[in-house]
């Protein structure tokens, strides 16, 4: 869609300025200068500390030598810079007494941390939710492989997004090894690398429907259909922040792009011509793949750096971040927490998933504890979570 957004204008009423979208600026400059969506920025402001908490939680639970699981503060302090614990590990842990206990080991003469009972229970609930939905987990992994040109993906790329896809932490054993009729692990070209492949027999009979196809069917059946029914075959849902006015030129270009035919994320690209319309269609296919990838994630969000690891597998020759920035009606990129995180706009309403799932619900409980900070525990009578209140 870059061909239309490079020449289009977004008009923001606040201050009356006109924003040139991705003209001659770099993507980094554009991220810094563009109009921000306050709803997603507020959500990411909550998430940035949650991500640090999750990283420490995973390290704690991964310690096989302690029962209950615990982690040395000294060890965590060595990771402070990598985890962006700006004021040190101990200071960060004490901000969240509902999640971490900071204790002292008289034998080793050093402080250590462990998860509180409440945090352990939330972790258990998330694990149970993942186990209960293993069939969906398998489906997500098969779909991911089906979008790859070679129907294979480096295993290290899957490790990058195992949490986003809702995979169990032992997915190599519990998902891959237990489904040999679907998956095969082979050695990569480089030493100590492995390739996850879709079994050929399964590949031949799989026909998936992308999430956008389901939206098109539902949208067509509505009386107040937001898209022209005669043009919905290749359309995607678009929405923009409240108060954002779009120029007539921009609207016209978006409408033109919506009509553009493209090859779906699960369809074969072999034999497609490289004409001008074909090149634009290839770019639209890349958007469709990114859209489907986000739909496969538990929280409909992912770090841009992580999805970039799949670019070659999916046959995307474009910069992934640019792709998201060029489609502000479908994606929103936040830079909170020293990382670029992309959200699927249509999946959210007022900072929450429209269609939540059990794994997401468990993770929101942990977010509630993060938002609680040092405050007293939520009362039994108050059932409304803090994340809902804010």
Coordinates of C-alpha atoms in Angstrom, one line a residue:
X1 CA 0.0 0.0 0.0
X2 CA 3.1 2.2 0.1
X3 CA 2.3 3.5 -3.4
X4 CA -0.8 5.1 -2.1
X5 CA 0.2 6.2 1.3
X6 CA 3.4 7.9 0.2
X7 CA 1.3 10.5 -1.7
X8 CA -1.7 10.7 0.7
X9 CA -2.5 13.0 3.6
X10 CA -3.9 12.5 7.0
X11 CA -5.5 15.6 8.6
X12 CA -5.5 15.9 12.4
X13 CA -7.9 18.5 13.8
X14 CA -5.8 19.1 16.9
X15 CA -3.7 22.0 15.9
X16 CA -4.9 21.9 12.3
X17 CA -1.6 20.4 11.0
X18 CA -1.4 18.2 8.0
X19 CA 0.7 15.0 8.3
X20 CA 2.5 13.7 5.3
X21 CA 2.4 9.9 5.7
X22 CA 5.7 8.2 4.9
X23 CA 6.8 10.7 2.2
X24 CA 10.6 11.0 2.3
X25 CA 11.1 10.2 5.9
X26 CA 12.6 7.0 7.2
X27 CA 10.3 4.6 9.1
X28 CA 12.1 5.5 12.4
X29 CA 11.5 9.2 11.8
X30 CA 7.9 8.6 10.9
X31 CA 7.3 6.5 14.1
X32 CA 8.6 9.4 16.1
X33 CA 6.5 12.1 14.4
X34 CA 3.2 10.4 13.5
X35 CA 0.0 11.0 15.4
X36 CA -0.3 8.5 18.3
X37 CA -3.4 6.6 19.3
X38 CA -4.0 7.3 23.0
X39 CA -5.9 4.0 23.6
X40 CA -3.1 1.8 22.3
X41 CA -0.4 4.0 23.9
X42 CA -2.2 3.7 27.3
X43 CA -2.4 -0.1 26.9
X44 CA 1.3 -0.4 26.0
X45 CA 2.2 1.8 28.9
X46 CA 0.6 -0.9 31.1
X47 CA 2.2 -3.7 29.2
X48 CA 5.8 -2.4 29.3
X49 CA 6.2 -3.4 33.0
X50 CA 4.1 -6.5 32.5
X51 CA 6.7 -7.8 30.0
X52 CA 9.5 -7.3 32.4
X53 CA 7.5 -9.1 35.1
X54 CA 6.9 -12.0 32.7
X55 CA 10.6 -12.2 31.9
X56 CA 11.5 -12.5 35.6
X57 CA 8.6 -15.0 36.2
X58 CA 9.9 -17.2 33.3
X59 CA 13.4 -17.1 34.7
X60 CA 12.2 -18.0 38.2
X61 CA 10.0 -20.9 37.0
X62 CA 12.8 -22.2 34.8
X63 CA 15.1 -22.7 37.8
X64 CA 15.1 -26.5 38.3
X65 CA 17.2 -26.5 41.5
X66 CA 14.8 -24.8 43.8
X67 CA 11.4 -25.9 45.3
X68 CA 9.5 -23.7 45.3
X69 CA 11.1 -22.0 42.3
X70 CA 13.3 -19.1 43.2
X71 CA 15.9 -16.8 41.7
X72 CA 19.0 -15.2 43.1
X73 CA 18.9 -11.4 43.2
X74 CA 22.6 -11.3 42.2
X75 CA 21.9 -13.3 39.1
X76 CA 18.9 -11.1 38.2
X77 CA 21.0 -8.0 38.8
X78 CA 23.4 -9.2 36.1
X79 CA 20.5 -9.1 33.7
X80 CA 19.2 -5.7 34.7
X81 CA 20.4 -3.9 31.6
X82 CA 19.0 -6.6 29.3
X83 CA 15.7 -6.6 31.1
X84 CA 15.6 -2.8 31.2
X85 CA 15.4 -2.7 35.0
X86 CA 16.6 0.8 35.2
X87 CA 16.8 1.1 39.0
X88 CA 18.1 -2.4 39.6
X89 CA 16.6 -5.8 40.2
X90 CA 15.7 -5.5 43.9
X91 CA 14.0 -2.1 43.4
X92 CA 11.9 -3.5 40.6
X93 CA 10.8 -6.6 42.5
X94 CA 9.8 -4.5 45.5
X95 CA 7.4 -2.5 43.3
X96 CA 5.3 -5.6 42.9
X97 CA 4.8 -7.3 46.3
X98 CA 1.7 -9.1 45.0
X99 CA 3.8 -10.9 42.4
X100 CA 7.3 -11.3 44.1
X101 CA 8.5 -12.1 47.5
X102 CA 12.0 -10.8 48.2
X103 CA 13.7 -13.0 50.9
X104 CA 17.1 -13.7 52.4
X105 CA 18.9 -17.0 52.3
X106 CA 21.0 -17.3 55.5
X107 CA 22.9 -20.3 54.2
X108 CA 24.1 -18.7 50.9
X109 CA 24.1 -15.3 52.6
X110 CA 22.3 -13.6 49.7
X111 CA 18.8 -12.3 48.9
X112 CA 16.5 -14.2 46.5
X113 CA 13.0 -13.9 45.1
X114 CA 10.1 -16.2 44.5
X115 CA 6.6 -15.9 43.1
X116 CA 3.7 -15.2 45.5
X117 CA 1.0 -17.8 45.8
X118 CA -1.3 -15.6 43.8
X119 CA 1.2 -15.2 41.0
X120 CA 1.9 -19.0 41.0
X121 CA -1.9 -19.6 40.7
X122 CA -2.2 -17.3 37.7
X123 CA 0.8 -19.1 36.1
X124 CA -1.0 -22.4 36.8
X125 CA -4.2 -21.1 35.3
X126 CA -2.4 -20.0 32.1
X127 CA -0.7 -23.4 31.8
X128 CA -4.0 -25.2 32.2
X129 CA -5.7 -22.9 29.6
X130 CA -2.9 -23.7 27.1
X131 CA -3.2 -27.5 27.8
X132 CA -7.0 -27.3 27.4
X133 CA -6.6 -25.7 24.0
X134 CA -3.8 -27.8 22.6
X135 CA -5.9 -28.5 19.5
X136 CA -6.0 -24.8 18.7
X137 CA -2.2 -24.6 19.4
X138 CA -1.6 -27.3 16.9
X139 CA -3.8 -25.5 14.4
X140 CA -1.9 -22.2 14.8
X141 CA 1.4 -23.9 14.2
X142 CA 0.1 -25.7 11.1
X143 CA -1.3 -22.5 9.8
X144 CA 2.0 -20.7 10.4
X145 CA 3.9 -23.3 8.4
X146 CA 1.2 -23.3 5.7
X147 CA 1.9 -19.5 5.1
X148 CA 5.6 -20.3 4.5
X149 CA 6.6 -20.6 0.8
X150 CA 8.6 -23.8 1.6
X151 CA 6.1 -25.0 4.3
X152 CA 9.0 -24.9 6.7
X153 CA 10.3 -22.4 9.3
X154 CA 13.5 -22.3 11.4
X155 CA 12.7 -23.6 14.8
X156 CA 14.5 -20.6 16.4
X157 CA 11.9 -18.3 14.8
X158 CA 9.1 -20.3 16.4
X159 CA 10.9 -19.9 19.8
X160 CA 10.8 -16.2 19.3
X161 CA 7.0 -16.2 19.3
X162 CA 6.1 -19.3 21.4
X163 CA 4.4 -17.2 24.0
X164 CA 2.5 -15.0 21.5
X165 CA 1.2 -18.1 19.8
X166 CA 0.1 -19.6 23.1
X167 CA 2.5 -22.6 22.8
X168 CA 3.4 -24.5 25.9
X169 CA 7.0 -24.0 27.0
X170 CA 7.8 -27.6 26.2
X171 CA 6.2 -27.4 22.7
X172 CA 9.0 -29.4 21.1
X173 CA 7.8 -32.4 23.1
X174 CA 4.1 -31.7 23.8
X175 CA 3.2 -30.4 20.3
X176 CA 5.8 -31.3 17.7
X177 CA 7.0 -34.7 18.8
X178 CA 3.4 -35.8 19.6
X179 CA 2.1 -35.0 16.1
X180 CA 4.5 -36.7 13.7
X181 CA 1.8 -36.9 11.1
X182 CA 1.8 -33.0 11.0
X183 CA 5.4 -31.9 11.9
X184 CA 8.9 -33.0 11.1
X185 CA 12.2 -31.6 12.5
X186 CA 15.2 -31.7 10.3
X187 CA 18.8 -30.3 10.5
X188 CA 19.3 -26.8 9.1
X189 CA 22.2 -25.7 6.8
X190 CA 24.0 -24.2 9.7
X191 CA 25.3 -26.1 12.7
X192 CA 23.0 -26.5 15.7
X193 CA 20.0 -25.3 13.8
X194 CA 16.7 -27.1 13.1
X195 CA 13.9 -26.6 10.6
X196 CA 10.3 -27.3 11.4
X197 CA 8.5 -28.7 8.4
X198 CA 4.9 -29.5 7.6
X199 CA 4.6 -33.1 6.6
X200 CA 4.0 -33.3 2.8
X201 CA 0.9 -35.6 3.0
X202 CA -0.8 -33.1 5.3
X203 CA 0.3 -30.2 3.2
X204 CA -1.5 -31.5 0.2
X205 CA -4.9 -31.7 1.8
X206 CA -4.9 -28.6 4.0
X207 CA -7.1 -25.7 2.9
X208 CA -7.4 -22.9 5.4
X209 CA -9.7 -19.9 5.5
X210 CA -8.0 -16.7 6.6
X211 CA -9.5 -14.7 9.4
X212 CA -10.4 -11.8 7.0
X213 CA -12.5 -14.2 5.0
X214 CA -14.7 -14.8 8.0
X215 CA -15.0 -11.1 8.6
X216 CA -16.1 -10.5 5.0
X217 CA -18.9 -13.1 5.4
X218 CA -20.1 -11.5 8.6
X219 CA -19.9 -8.0 7.2
X220 CA -21.8 -8.9 4.1
X221 CA -24.7 -10.2 6.2
X222 CA -25.0 -6.9 8.1
X223 CA -27.7 -4.4 7.2
X224 CA -25.2 -1.6 7.9
X225 CA -22.3 -3.1 6.0
X226 CA -19.3 -0.8 6.3
X227 CA -17.8 -1.8 2.9
X228 CA -19.4 -1.8 -0.5
X229 CA -20.7 -5.4 -1.0
X230 CA -19.6 -5.4 -4.6
X231 CA -16.0 -4.7 -3.5
X232 CA -15.7 -6.7 -0.3
X233 CA -14.0 -9.7 -2.0
X234 CA -10.5 -8.2 -1.4
X235 CA -11.3 -5.7 1.4
X236 CA -9.9 -5.5 4.9
X237 CA -11.5 -3.8 7.9
X238 CA -10.1 -0.3 8.6
X239 CA -10.6 1.9 11.6
X240 CA -8.8 5.1 12.8
X241 CA -8.4 6.8 16.1
X242 CA -11.3 9.1 17.3
X243 CA -10.8 12.6 16.0
X244 CA -8.6 11.6 13.1
X245 CA -9.9 13.1 9.9
X246 CA -8.8 11.6 6.6
X247 CA -8.3 13.6 3.4
X248 CA -10.4 12.9 0.3
X249 CA -7.2 11.8 -1.5
X250 CA -6.4 9.3 1.3
X251 CA -9.9 7.9 1.3
X252 CA -9.8 7.5 -2.5
X253 CA -6.4 5.7 -2.4
X254 CA -7.6 3.4 0.4
X255 CA -10.7 2.5 -1.6
X256 CA -8.6 1.8 -4.7
X257 CA -6.3 -0.5 -2.5
X258 CA -9.4 -2.3 -1.1
X259 CA -10.4 -3.3 -4.6
X260 CA -7.0 -4.6 -5.5
X261 CA -6.9 -8.4 -6.1
X262 CA -4.2 -10.4 -4.3
X263 CA -3.2 -14.0 -3.5
X264 CA -4.3 -15.1 -0.1
X265 CA -1.8 -16.1 2.7
X266 CA -2.5 -19.8 2.3
X267 CA -2.5 -19.7 -1.5
X268 CA 0.5 -20.7 -3.8
X269 CA 2.4 -17.8 -5.4
X270 CA 3.9 -20.0 -8.1
X271 CA 3.4 -18.7 -11.7
X272 CA 2.1 -15.2 -10.7
X273 CA 3.2 -12.5 -13.1
X274 CA 5.4 -9.5 -12.0
X275 CA 3.3 -6.9 -13.7
X276 CA 2.6 -3.5 -12.0
X277 CA -0.7 -4.7 -10.6
X278 CA 1.1 -7.9 -9.8
X279 CA 3.7 -6.1 -7.7
X280 CA 1.0 -4.2 -5.9
X281 CA -0.8 -7.4 -5.3
X282 CA 2.3 -9.0 -3.9
X283 CA 2.5 -6.1 -1.4
X284 CA -1.1 -6.6 -0.5
X285 CA -0.4 -10.3 0.0
X286 CA 2.3 -9.3 2.5
X287 CA -0.3 -7.2 4.3
X288 CA -2.6 -10.2 4.3
X289 CA 0.1 -12.5 5.8
X290 CA 0.9 -10.0 8.5
X291 CA -2.9 -9.6 9.2
X292 CA -3.3 -13.4 9.5
X293 CA -0.1 -13.8 11.6
X294 CA -1.5 -11.3 14.2
X295 CA -4.8 -13.1 14.2
X296 CA -3.0 -16.3 15.1
X297 CA -1.5 -14.7 18.2
X298 CA -3.2 -15.0 21.6
X299 CA -3.3 -11.2 22.2
X300 CA -3.4 -10.0 18.6
X301 CA -0.1 -8.2 19.2
X302 CA 3.6 -9.0 18.7
X303 CA 7.0 -7.2 18.7
X304 CA 7.9 -6.1 15.2
X305 CA 11.4 -7.5 15.6
X306 CA 9.9 -11.0 16.3
X307 CA 7.7 -11.2 13.2
X308 CA 10.6 -9.9 11.1
X309 CA 12.2 -13.3 11.6
X310 CA 9.5 -14.8 9.4
X311 CA 9.9 -12.4 6.5
X312 CA 12.0 -14.6 4.3
X313 CA 9.9 -17.7 5.1
X314 CA 6.7 -15.8 4.0
X315 CA 8.4 -14.4 0.9
X316 CA 8.0 -10.8 2.0
X317 CA 10.6 -8.6 0.4
X318 CA 9.5 -5.5 2.2
X319 CA 10.5 -4.0 5.5
X320 CA 7.9 -5.4 8.0
X321 CA 7.8 -2.2 10.1
X322 CA 7.3 -0.1 7.0
X323 CA 4.4 -2.4 6.1
X324 CA 2.7 -1.8 9.4
X325 CA 3.3 1.9 9.3
X326 CA 1.9 2.2 5.7
X327 CA -1.4 0.7 6.9
X328 CA -2.5 2.8 9.9
X329 CA -6.2 1.7 9.5
X330 CA -5.3 -1.9 10.1
X331 CA -2.2 -1.8 12.4
X332 CA -0.9 0.4 15.2
X333 CA 2.8 0.4 16.1
X334 CA 3.7 1.6 19.6
X335 CA 7.3 2.4 20.7
X336 CA 6.6 2.1 24.5
X337 CA 9.1 0.1 26.6
X338 CA 12.0 0.5 24.2
X339 CA 10.5 -1.9 21.6
X340 CA 8.2 -1.6 18.6
X341 CA 5.0 -3.5 19.2
X342 CA 2.3 -3.9 16.6
X343 CA -1.4 -4.3 17.4
X344 CA -4.2 -5.5 15.2
X345 CA -6.6 -2.6 15.4
X346 CA -9.8 -4.5 14.6
X347 CA -9.2 -7.0 17.5
X348 CA -9.4 -4.3 20.2
X349 CA -12.0 -2.0 21.7
X350 CA -11.1 0.4 24.5
X351 CA -7.8 -1.3 25.1
X352 CA -9.2 -4.9 25.5
X353 CA -9.7 -7.8 23.1
X354 CA -13.2 -7.9 21.7
X355 CA -13.0 -11.7 21.5
X356 CA -10.9 -12.8 24.5
X357 CA -9.7 -16.4 25.2
X358 CA -8.8 -18.3 28.4
X359 CA -5.0 -17.7 27.9
X360 CA -5.5 -14.0 27.4
X361 CA -7.8 -13.8 30.5
X362 CA -5.1 -15.4 32.6
X363 CA -2.5 -13.0 31.4
X364 CA -4.8 -10.0 32.2
X365 CA -5.0 -11.2 35.8
X366 CA -1.2 -10.9 36.0
X367 CA -1.6 -7.4 34.4
X368 CA -4.0 -6.5 37.2
X369 CA -1.3 -7.4 39.8
X370 CA 1.2 -5.3 37.9
X371 CA -1.2 -2.3 38.0
X372 CA -1.9 -2.9 41.7
X373 CA 1.8 -2.2 42.4
X374 CA 2.3 -1.6 46.1
X375 CA -1.4 -1.0 46.8
X376 CA -3.5 -3.2 49.0
X377 CA -5.0 -6.3 47.4
X378 CA -8.3 -6.1 45.5
X379 CA -11.2 -6.6 47.8
X380 CA -13.3 -9.7 47.4
X381 CA -16.4 -7.6 46.9
X382 CA -14.8 -5.6 44.0
X383 CA -15.0 -7.9 41.1
X384 CA -14.0 -5.3 38.5
X385 CA -10.3 -5.6 37.7
X386 CA -8.0 -2.5 37.6
X387 CA -7.3 -3.0 33.9
X388 CA -11.0 -2.7 33.3
X389 CA -11.3 0.4 35.4
X390 CA -8.5 2.3 33.7

